Tab-separated table of C-alpha atoms in Angstrom:
chain	number	residue	atom	x	y	z
A	19	MET	CA	-106.212	132.507	-16.814
A	20	ASP	CA	-102.436	133.217	-16.954
A	21	ALA	CA	-100.984	135.762	-14.479
A	22	VAL	CA	-100.029	138.469	-17.124
A	23	ARG	CA	-103.447	138.623	-18.683
A	24	LEU	CA	-104.997	139.141	-15.262
A	25	ILE	CA	-102.599	141.769	-14.310
A	26	VAL	CA	-102.933	143.704	-17.509
A	27	THR	CA	-106.891	143.166	-16.964
A	28	SER	CA	-106.339	144.879	-13.577
A	29	GLY	CA	-104.046	147.575	-15.026
A	30	ARG	CA	-106.647	148.557	-17.374
A	31	ALA	CA	-109.449	148.461	-14.911
A	32	LEU	CA	-107.355	150.720	-12.871
A	33	ALA	CA	-106.744	153.157	-15.766
A	34	ALA	CA	-110.251	153.282	-16.502
A	35	GLY	CA	-110.821	155.407	-13.224
A	36	GLY	CA	-114.149	155.869	-11.767
A	37	GLU	CA	-115.443	157.173	-8.497
A	38	VAL	CA	-113.371	156.688	-5.432
A	39	PRO	CA	-115.384	153.442	-4.422
A	40	GLU	CA	-114.696	151.922	-7.712
A	41	MET	CA	-111.104	152.816	-7.753
A	42	LEU	CA	-110.580	151.256	-4.066
A	43	THR	CA	-112.354	148.220	-5.580
A	44	GLU	CA	-109.582	148.003	-8.380
A	45	VAL	CA	-106.966	148.756	-5.964
A	46	TRP	CA	-108.339	145.633	-3.736
A	47	GLN	CA	-108.596	143.505	-6.858
A	48	ALA	CA	-104.985	144.258	-7.723
A	49	GLN	CA	-103.689	143.655	-4.368
A	50	ALA	CA	-105.621	140.180	-4.048
A	51	LEU	CA	-104.074	139.257	-7.412
A	52	ALA	CA	-100.499	140.199	-6.193
A	53	GLN	CA	-101.380	137.938	-3.078
A	54	ALA	CA	-102.358	134.942	-5.168
A	55	ILE	CA	-99.512	135.445	-7.480
A	56	GLY	CA	-96.932	135.369	-4.435
A	57	SER	CA	-98.737	132.328	-3.082
A	58	ARG	CA	-98.390	130.552	-6.312
A	59	LEU	CA	-94.783	131.577	-6.476
A	60	ALA	CA	-94.360	130.350	-3.075
A	61	VAL	CA	-95.470	127.043	-3.752
A	62	HIS	CA	-94.453	126.392	-7.499
A	63	GLY	CA	-91.966	128.940	-8.186
A	64	PRO	CA	-88.361	128.597	-8.467
A	65	PRO	CA	-86.609	128.084	-5.152
A	66	GLU	CA	-84.660	131.193	-4.737
A	67	LEU	CA	-88.034	133.017	-4.990
A	68	ARG	CA	-90.037	131.378	-2.170
A	69	GLY	CA	-89.025	133.234	0.810
A	70	GLU	CA	-89.663	136.509	-1.084
A	71	ALA	CA	-92.813	135.286	-2.368
A	72	LEU	CA	-94.242	134.295	0.907
A	73	GLY	CA	-93.436	137.947	1.784
A	74	LEU	CA	-95.230	139.200	-1.030
A	75	THR	CA	-98.290	136.977	-0.027
A	76	GLU	CA	-98.315	138.683	3.438
A	77	LEU	CA	-97.943	142.439	2.252
A	78	ALA	CA	-100.521	142.061	-0.572
A	79	GLY	CA	-102.780	140.513	1.925
A	80	ARG	CA	-102.343	143.322	4.274
A	81	GLY	CA	-102.880	145.725	1.238
A	82	CYS	CA	-106.367	143.979	0.953
A	83	GLY	CA	-106.985	143.972	4.776
A	84	VAL	CA	-106.699	147.765	5.163
A	85	LEU	CA	-109.339	148.139	2.499
A	86	ARG	CA	-112.992	147.355	2.676
A	87	THR	CA	-113.559	144.270	0.909
A	88	PRO	CA	-115.734	145.019	-1.930
A	89	ASP	CA	-118.838	143.187	-2.915
A	90	LEU	CA	-118.083	141.210	-6.055
A	91	ALA	CA	-120.434	139.116	-7.894
A	92	PRO	CA	-119.229	135.416	-8.367
A	93	GLY	CA	-116.583	135.295	-11.241
A	94	GLU	CA	-115.589	138.808	-10.622
A	95	LEU	CA	-112.648	138.198	-8.232
A	96	ARG	CA	-109.609	138.318	-10.672
A	97	ALA	CA	-107.293	136.510	-8.108
A	98	ALA	CA	-109.710	133.328	-8.162
A	99	GLN	CA	-109.063	133.279	-11.902
A	100	LEU	CA	-105.417	132.570	-11.591
A	101	THR	CA	-104.905	129.261	-13.212
A	102	GLU	CA	-101.140	129.450	-14.139
A	103	LEU	CA	-98.263	131.907	-13.575
A	104	GLY	CA	-96.570	131.649	-17.038
A	105	ASP	CA	-92.990	132.990	-17.224
A	106	ALA	CA	-92.031	134.238	-13.820
A	107	ARG	CA	-89.888	137.093	-14.917
A	108	GLN	CA	-92.650	138.451	-17.279
A	109	ALA	CA	-95.227	138.249	-14.594
A	110	LEU	CA	-93.086	139.869	-11.735
A	111	MET	CA	-92.198	142.728	-14.225
A	112	CYS	CA	-95.844	143.248	-14.961
A	113	LEU	CA	-96.936	143.019	-11.208
A	114	GLY	CA	-94.088	145.523	-10.452
A	115	THR	CA	-95.667	147.991	-12.684
A	116	LEU	CA	-99.257	147.215	-11.427
A	117	LEU	CA	-98.120	147.863	-7.810
A	118	ALA	CA	-96.582	151.247	-8.894
A	119	GLU	CA	-99.671	152.208	-10.546
A	120	ILE	CA	-101.669	151.186	-7.418
A	121	GLY	CA	-99.427	153.527	-5.389
A	122	ILE	CA	-100.213	156.293	-7.697
A	123	ALA	CA	-103.811	155.718	-7.840
A	124	LEU	CA	-103.873	155.657	-3.876
A	125	VAL	CA	-102.034	159.053	-3.671
A	126	GLY	CA	-104.714	160.536	-6.050
A	127	ILE	CA	-107.483	159.241	-3.956
A	128	ALA	CA	-106.079	160.292	-0.914
A	129	CYS	CA	-105.570	163.849	-1.947
A	130	THR	CA	-109.108	164.217	-3.056
A	131	VAL	CA	-111.035	162.529	-0.341
A	132	ASP	CA	-112.504	164.478	2.760
A	133	ASP	CA	-113.279	161.339	4.639
A	134	GLU	CA	-110.215	160.839	7.124
A	135	GLY	CA	-110.787	157.249	7.686
A	136	THR	CA	-110.641	156.738	3.694
A	137	TYR	CA	-107.428	158.849	3.763
A	138	TRP	CA	-105.562	156.787	6.258
A	139	GLN	CA	-106.765	153.548	4.521
A	140	CYS	CA	-105.096	154.802	1.514
A	141	MET	CA	-101.791	155.776	3.358
A	142	GLU	CA	-101.593	152.010	4.614
A	143	ALA	CA	-102.279	150.510	1.240
A	144	ILE	CA	-99.783	152.921	-0.404
A	145	ASP	CA	-97.278	151.509	2.240
A	146	ALA	CA	-98.343	147.845	1.505
A	147	ALA	CA	-98.152	148.404	-2.298
A	148	ASP	CA	-94.847	149.978	-1.925
A	149	GLU	CA	-93.438	147.205	0.229
A	150	SER	CA	-95.063	144.473	-2.024
A	151	ARG	CA	-93.148	146.324	-5.108
A	152	ASP	CA	-89.949	146.058	-3.127
A	153	ARG	CA	-90.443	142.121	-2.910
A	154	VAL	CA	-91.056	142.015	-6.459
A	155	LEU	CA	-88.039	143.650	-7.335
A	156	GLU	CA	-85.953	141.415	-5.043
A	157	MET	CA	-87.467	138.479	-6.555
A	158	LEU	CA	-86.685	139.879	-10.221
A	159	ARG	CA	-83.080	140.619	-9.033
A	160	ARG	CA	-82.864	137.241	-7.644
A	161	LEU	CA	-83.898	135.840	-11.186
A	162	ALA	CA	-81.209	138.169	-12.665
A	163	ASP	CA	-78.512	136.674	-10.393
A	164	ARG	CA	-79.569	133.062	-11.108
A	165	ASP	CA	-79.193	133.632	-14.793
A	166	ALA	CA	-75.964	135.401	-14.637
A	167	ALA	CA	-74.739	132.458	-12.350
A	168	LEU	CA	-75.850	129.815	-14.986
A	169	PRO	CA	-73.033	130.434	-17.646
A	170	GLU	CA	-70.498	130.355	-14.824
A	171	ARG	CA	-71.569	126.869	-13.859
A	172	GLU	CA	-71.982	125.670	-17.309
A	173	ALA	CA	-68.321	126.721	-18.147
A	174	GLY	CA	-66.881	125.350	-14.982
């Protein structure tokens, strides 16, 4: 499945809400998807994105690591369903939106839980999602810079 479809699916699942465990599972799923997209971009993406893509992979992995790994049935892990990136710019724009939504969801969870451990997991996951989004925004900036430089090269 292509990246954008998986990102949209994750966004819808996150927006559907649910109890705290279900929400944390959706956050974990989205972070795992961000990790997979970062990995794919690092290997197969435009060369100017590879360093930032590796950083995204590491940060999203940290986002997964601070949360309890959910028990998912075979085939439920969205990141494992990623077969193609499609348009890198579109995938990154959608991923940036999803990462912002993750942060908002985690703030909501952190404000409602009584468990201090879950609260701090949310705080660390918010930080990872925010830093992941920063990497995505940097990759989008690099793509824009590359596109702006193309007419200059063609004219020269």
